[in-house]
XYZ file of C-alpha atoms in Angstrom:
471
model
C -8.517 56.910 75.552
C -10.008 60.325 75.695
C -13.498 61.427 76.923
C -14.751 62.603 73.076
C -14.480 59.023 71.900
C -17.100 56.486 70.989
C -15.329 53.934 72.750
C -15.334 55.995 76.208
C -19.272 56.974 75.618
C -20.630 53.682 74.785
C -18.203 51.029 76.241
C -15.884 52.260 78.914
C -18.288 54.548 80.822
C -21.545 52.494 80.658
C -19.824 49.156 81.807
C -18.144 51.328 84.684
C -21.181 53.036 85.822
C -23.145 49.882 85.781
C -20.643 47.790 87.906
C -19.826 50.715 90.261
C -23.596 51.167 91.201
C -24.493 47.316 91.783
C -21.220 47.003 93.646
C -21.263 47.271 97.625
C -19.532 50.433 98.703
C -16.256 48.773 99.888
C -15.573 47.544 96.244
C -16.396 50.613 94.567
C -12.700 52.296 95.203
C -11.180 49.122 93.846
C -13.507 49.136 90.758
C -12.551 52.763 90.191
C -8.808 52.033 90.463
C -9.039 49.105 88.090
C -10.876 51.146 85.454
C -8.776 54.046 85.830
C -5.445 51.882 85.008
C -7.490 50.510 82.115
C -8.155 54.025 80.987
C -4.642 55.141 81.151
C -3.161 51.892 79.729
C -5.478 52.098 76.771
C -3.067 54.510 74.837
C 0.233 53.826 76.706
C 0.309 50.379 78.321
C 4.054 50.540 78.570
C 3.911 53.467 81.006
C 1.466 51.975 83.421
C 4.411 50.344 85.169
C 6.075 53.770 85.640
C 2.991 54.958 87.098
C 2.672 52.048 89.561
C 6.179 52.191 90.788
C 5.918 55.884 91.358
C 2.675 55.187 93.613
C 4.607 52.326 95.571
C 7.629 54.504 96.117
C 5.561 57.358 97.395
C 3.372 55.100 99.459
C 6.546 54.040 101.252
C 7.876 57.520 101.770
C 4.601 58.496 103.104
C 4.748 55.768 105.820
C 8.278 56.765 106.481
C 7.363 60.480 106.906
C 4.529 59.296 109.286
C 6.754 57.349 111.608
C 9.572 59.615 111.370
C 9.524 62.053 114.317
C 12.835 63.891 113.813
C 12.572 67.257 111.876
C 15.759 66.924 109.873
C 15.250 63.289 109.107
C 11.574 64.151 107.965
C 12.811 67.120 105.852
C 15.415 64.634 104.315
C 12.530 62.084 103.504
C 10.444 65.157 102.053
C 13.439 66.182 99.762
C 14.219 62.700 98.787
C 10.713 62.192 97.945
C 10.236 65.297 95.792
C 13.606 64.856 93.949
C 12.475 61.265 93.006
C 9.050 62.552 91.754
C 10.684 65.613 90.110
C 13.667 63.115 88.673
C 11.122 61.147 86.772
C 9.183 64.137 85.498
C 12.635 65.578 84.472
C 13.890 62.525 82.624
C 10.946 62.037 80.536
C 10.087 65.721 79.952
C 13.179 67.648 79.973
C 16.082 65.413 79.389
C 16.375 65.943 75.568
C 15.849 69.688 76.144
C 18.619 70.194 78.287
C 20.838 67.928 76.178
C 19.935 69.802 72.924
C 20.784 72.963 74.638
C 24.056 71.931 76.187
C 25.159 70.545 72.763
C 24.193 73.889 71.188
C 26.231 75.800 74.044
C 29.433 73.930 73.390
C 28.940 74.100 69.677
C 29.114 70.324 69.182
C 27.174 67.066 69.896
C 28.950 65.986 73.084
C 25.777 64.209 74.433
C 23.514 61.727 72.693
C 19.542 62.528 72.090
C 17.571 59.625 73.458
C 14.303 58.588 71.698
C 11.954 59.244 75.062
C 8.117 59.385 74.579
C 6.327 61.578 77.133
C 4.018 59.729 79.412
C 0.501 61.065 78.943
C -0.266 63.210 82.046
C 2.794 62.723 83.802
C 2.919 66.505 84.771
C -0.449 66.424 86.376
C -0.088 63.266 88.352
C 3.417 64.226 89.401
C 2.027 67.157 90.992
C -0.792 65.309 92.635
C 1.896 63.155 94.254
C 3.863 65.948 95.703
C 0.730 67.378 96.941
C 0.228 64.258 99.124
C 3.749 64.184 100.275
C 4.054 67.724 101.108
C 0.595 67.764 102.890
C 1.982 64.768 105.002
C 5.028 66.604 105.797
C 3.236 69.618 107.038
C 0.813 67.431 108.978
C -2.071 68.597 107.462
C -3.516 65.148 106.566
C -3.103 61.898 108.176
C -0.926 59.149 106.121
C -2.758 56.917 103.758
C -2.224 53.401 104.764
C -4.350 51.834 102.398
C -2.274 51.788 99.289
C -5.395 51.231 97.141
C -6.953 54.382 98.208
C -3.481 56.250 97.573
C -3.355 54.665 94.114
C -6.927 55.887 93.365
C -6.215 59.469 94.214
C -3.155 59.506 91.825
C -4.874 57.246 89.040
C -8.586 58.408 89.021
C -9.186 58.665 85.270
C -11.415 62.035 85.320
C -8.679 64.112 85.916
C -5.675 62.104 85.408
C -4.621 63.054 81.998
C -5.320 66.864 82.017
C -6.556 68.010 85.244
C -7.861 69.702 87.174
C -4.993 69.160 89.519
C -6.492 67.563 92.686
C -4.624 68.458 96.046
C -4.740 65.494 98.448
C -5.979 67.647 101.318
C -9.147 68.442 99.180
C -10.015 64.896 98.531
C -8.696 62.824 101.501
C -12.090 62.528 103.223
C -13.839 61.655 99.693
C -11.490 58.626 99.304
C -12.851 57.343 102.753
C -16.535 58.108 102.212
C -18.749 60.069 99.728
C -22.190 60.889 99.153
C -24.061 59.830 95.879
C -27.419 61.112 95.254
C -29.802 61.323 92.060
C -29.410 65.210 92.015
C -25.762 64.957 92.311
C -25.555 62.284 89.338
C -27.888 64.348 87.224
C -25.588 67.305 87.734
C -22.665 65.300 86.733
C -24.183 64.351 83.654
C -25.310 67.998 82.642
C -21.855 69.338 83.444
C -20.318 66.294 81.310
C -22.525 67.123 78.364
C -21.879 70.888 78.475
C -18.128 69.983 78.570
C -18.232 67.612 75.686
C -20.214 70.325 73.699
C -17.600 72.995 74.333
C -14.898 70.205 73.188
C -16.473 68.741 70.240
C -18.784 71.478 68.882
C -16.820 74.635 69.611
C -13.055 73.796 70.248
C -12.346 71.407 67.425
C -14.024 73.866 64.648
C -11.729 76.477 66.046
C -9.055 74.150 65.820
C -9.194 73.512 62.474
C -8.797 77.362 61.508
C -6.104 77.724 64.210
C -4.074 74.901 63.025
C -4.366 75.712 59.394
C -3.095 79.379 59.794
C -0.389 78.342 62.148
C 0.884 75.485 60.276
C 0.885 77.483 56.987
C 3.995 79.308 55.783
C 4.672 82.350 57.408
C 5.123 84.278 54.273
C 1.764 83.242 53.025
C -0.268 85.010 55.700
C -0.893 88.722 56.260
C -1.682 90.957 59.508
C -5.592 90.420 59.394
C -5.327 86.496 58.819
C -2.571 86.360 61.577
C -4.819 87.977 63.942
C -7.603 85.438 62.800
C -5.364 82.723 63.863
C -4.237 84.027 67.236
C -7.937 84.736 68.159
C -9.263 81.488 67.040
C -6.353 79.634 69.109
C -7.211 82.040 72.091
C -10.858 80.690 71.885
C -10.016 77.025 71.202
C -7.709 76.477 73.796
C -10.134 77.984 76.434
C -12.937 75.584 75.192
C -10.840 72.745 74.828
C -9.286 72.843 78.368
C -12.123 74.099 80.081
C -14.293 71.651 78.280
C -12.134 68.806 79.639
C -12.177 70.259 83.139
C -16.087 70.285 82.908
C -16.148 66.862 81.797
C -13.766 65.874 84.544
C -15.790 67.561 87.114
C -18.872 66.199 86.018
C -17.703 62.510 86.001
C -16.263 63.220 89.537
C -19.789 64.180 90.379
C -21.063 60.900 89.001
C -19.060 58.787 91.518
C -19.671 61.076 94.231
C -16.424 63.223 94.302
C -16.300 67.160 94.299
C -13.557 68.520 92.318
C -12.569 72.267 92.550
C -13.512 74.480 89.479
C -10.678 75.085 87.193
C -12.035 77.993 85.191
C -14.071 81.231 85.892
C -14.731 83.203 82.640
C -10.870 84.141 82.374
C -11.550 86.328 79.237
C -13.504 88.666 81.172
C -10.515 89.660 83.087
C -9.750 93.211 83.730
C -6.101 92.569 84.356
C -3.465 89.694 83.942
C -3.496 89.301 87.911
C -7.296 88.503 87.654
C -6.740 86.301 84.401
C -4.597 84.006 86.589
C -7.063 83.825 89.349
C -9.750 82.767 86.710
C -7.423 80.435 84.399
C -6.086 76.937 85.185
C -7.226 77.776 88.807
C -6.017 74.245 90.438
C -2.407 74.863 88.779
C -2.416 78.465 90.021
C -3.163 77.303 93.524
C -0.979 74.386 93.299
C 2.045 76.807 92.768
C 0.776 79.397 95.231
C 0.676 76.591 98.083
C 3.610 74.502 97.069
C 6.218 77.137 95.614
C 4.957 80.577 96.151
C 4.443 80.577 99.898
C 7.308 78.284 100.816
C 9.682 80.781 98.838
C 8.184 83.509 101.171
C 5.238 84.591 99.266
C 4.587 88.110 100.023
C 5.705 88.139 103.697
C 9.698 89.170 102.831
C 9.058 92.845 101.384
C 8.047 93.878 98.005
C 11.398 93.132 96.037
C 11.390 89.469 97.236
C 7.665 89.007 96.529
C 8.458 90.314 92.831
C 11.516 87.765 92.693
C 9.065 85.018 93.890
C 6.354 85.886 91.189
C 9.212 85.667 88.684
C 10.242 82.268 89.750
C 6.797 81.028 89.872
C 5.869 82.019 86.226
C 9.045 80.848 84.782
C 8.117 77.452 86.576
C 4.421 77.551 85.097
C 6.098 78.000 81.696
C 8.485 75.292 82.091
C 5.786 73.037 83.470
C 3.748 73.088 80.348
C 6.709 72.043 78.056
C 10.258 71.571 77.442
C 10.617 74.629 74.799
C 12.032 77.856 75.011
C 8.408 79.411 73.627
C 6.981 78.000 77.007
C 9.624 79.392 79.323
C 9.365 82.848 77.378
C 5.369 82.512 77.339
C 5.946 81.832 81.391
C 8.144 84.944 81.883
C 5.958 86.962 79.618
C 2.857 86.463 82.078
C 5.235 87.027 85.119
C 6.412 90.079 83.540
C 2.928 91.847 83.418
C 1.877 90.302 86.758
C 5.065 92.086 88.194
C 4.367 95.416 86.771
C 1.047 95.128 87.768
C 2.142 94.389 91.233
C 4.556 97.245 91.300
C 1.768 100.080 89.917
C -0.373 99.198 87.035
C -2.963 97.159 88.888
C -3.545 100.415 91.089
C -3.999 102.311 87.880
C -6.383 99.855 86.356
C -8.568 99.683 89.241
C -8.782 103.402 89.356
C -9.637 103.545 85.875
C -13.268 104.253 85.371
C -13.371 103.153 81.700
C -13.232 99.402 82.397
C -13.524 98.659 78.661
C -9.688 99.871 78.366
C -8.800 97.467 81.191
C -10.649 94.394 79.145
C -8.824 95.526 75.769
C -5.428 95.815 77.515
C -5.876 92.160 79.252
C -7.227 90.617 76.149
C -4.315 91.991 73.838
C -1.650 90.611 76.293
C -3.688 87.409 76.599
C -3.976 86.683 72.828
C -0.299 87.647 72.152
C 0.853 85.252 74.934
C -0.919 82.380 73.282
C 1.136 82.827 70.244
C 4.305 81.837 72.042
C 2.039 78.975 73.586
C 0.862 77.698 70.161
C 3.890 78.479 68.020
C 5.996 75.260 66.875
C 9.007 76.884 68.598
C 10.188 80.393 69.700
C 11.530 81.343 66.023
C 8.007 80.762 64.577
C 6.526 82.593 67.461
C 8.500 85.713 66.801
C 7.993 85.679 63.166
C 4.337 85.161 63.470
C 4.130 88.189 66.074
C 6.077 90.377 63.429
C 3.207 89.592 61.074
C 0.683 90.509 63.603
C 2.123 93.865 64.333
C 4.181 95.031 61.346
C 2.263 95.746 58.217
C 3.815 94.419 54.954
C 3.087 95.520 51.346
C 3.707 91.766 50.031
C 1.109 90.256 48.390
C -0.706 87.482 50.475
C -1.455 84.136 48.841
C -3.626 82.566 51.506
C -6.745 81.009 50.584
C -9.485 82.234 52.858
C -12.260 80.513 51.438
C -10.718 77.051 53.213
C -11.174 78.483 56.498
C -14.175 80.848 56.202
C -17.485 79.405 55.776
C -21.016 79.816 57.335
C -20.327 77.175 59.943
C -16.835 78.389 61.158
C -18.399 82.082 61.458
C -21.261 80.848 63.330
C -18.872 78.767 65.753
C -16.737 81.816 66.237
C -19.446 84.054 67.265
C -20.886 81.322 69.703
C -17.270 81.095 71.146
C -17.149 84.737 71.591
C -20.510 85.319 73.221
C -19.959 82.135 75.385
C -16.413 83.038 76.591
C -17.983 85.721 78.764
C -20.464 88.237 77.015
C -23.733 85.926 77.515
C -22.917 85.559 81.155
C -22.220 89.236 81.825
C -25.530 90.163 80.189
C -27.301 87.385 82.270
C -25.764 88.595 85.685
C -27.057 92.078 84.702
C -30.610 90.778 84.300
C -33.136 91.552 87.420
C -35.145 88.195 86.931
C -32.259 85.915 86.360
C -33.287 83.699 89.018
C -36.602 83.135 87.523
C -35.142 82.697 84.269
C -32.891 79.931 85.677
C -36.008 78.034 87.124
C -37.836 78.300 83.905
C -34.686 76.915 82.111
C -34.144 74.109 84.183
C -37.718 73.053 84.566
C -38.668 73.055 80.782
C -35.672 73.442 78.540
C -32.501 72.001 80.040
C -33.214 68.601 79.323
C -34.029 69.364 75.897
C -30.925 71.584 75.235
C -28.788 68.896 76.843
C -30.511 66.119 74.360
C -29.770 68.352 71.395
C -26.032 69.049 72.145
C -25.543 65.492 72.965
C -27.054 64.460 69.641
C -25.070 66.923 67.944
C -21.590 65.932 69.549
C -22.461 62.087 68.644
C -22.953 63.174 65.024
C -19.893 65.034 64.867
C -17.910 62.336 66.456
C -19.349 59.656 64.370
C -17.715 61.719 61.388
C -14.397 61.629 63.122
C -14.411 65.494 63.315
C -12.430 65.531 66.689
C -8.777 65.892 67.632
C -6.875 65.227 71.004
C -7.183 67.602 73.989
C -4.457 70.058 73.770
C -3.462 69.694 77.448
C -2.621 65.738 76.996
C 0.875 66.945 75.649
C 1.783 68.445 78.876
């Protein structure tokens, strides 16, 4: 089930909200847990057992960690728990990747490929489980003795499938008690509608253009068309993923939860370092807390810091998918972070012409997304060649299929709302007055119109799954 579906909007969510608010507080977590399991099993019922086993095993590991006082034994329990969690993730997500590459390395088929279906959201909920175990090992939290509350933390439907990744220490107290007010509920609705609009109105429209270009024969596109495809995908993935995060945060608010922000206008960045502080913040902070700092962070000298950065971004790429193009994408981002850490960031900060910094950052980002979107490393390399190497060959691409008034309008809106509008607004002297007027007189109208447009577009089946569902 996805948020941008009629089933969710008109059946699942209304029934859940009704039951949740007529129930006593002590039953609300159970209601959320049951509906979260229904939400997850809607599309893949066979993998609900896997998730429940994972919850039970980690619950037991947590109890053992809490009772164990010996440092060595605690470390053994921690390592065993992490190996179990990563083992499940590794089998379902990476088994065939390793088998394929081993077979290529030895030049024949010595290991069989298995038909393994990747459970939706396994990368996200695995990291959440590890967060709980590590926080408990570090004694930053108390053990969760109520298995239902632990299960709710792992399975809570708003952020279960595509984030944001919620760290246990950020939500521990909210699992026990949380405040629900009319104002907070209304804010949740607004946030959800804005996120739904990002997905349905903007991202889905851009997806048609990006997919059509990337899925075309590489010989049928030329340099301008390849750039159109890359830029459309750059905007598509932002509005798709940030839209999902907005909906997840909004839904959380409706039930009294506060989730961390996952995006902060990443395309206004003036460096790749800044971009990764603004993009997929929950993943970046997860890797920082649970990998970068344990590796030594920046505490063991400059060279070791650079090595740690390289490891983190190779892991970031590999987390996104079992394919060489994701690994290269992670290494590519890590490379620019490293050269910025060595010297480039200092030069960028000193540069008075900040537009150059923005152009540099956007160029690196757009090129990076080609590795992310391409159907394999070979296609990514061929696509980049078309982007940067002019060709005299005649182009047979039919532009009329993708260029029309609607797509042009959506493209302009996407560019404006990926940072330009916010930048202009922040420069206005009377912005607080404008906010007050908007919220008092216009916001309800805007939200109603956006919701109506989304429903009309969904009714005509013009939607596609969220990009991050496959991770």
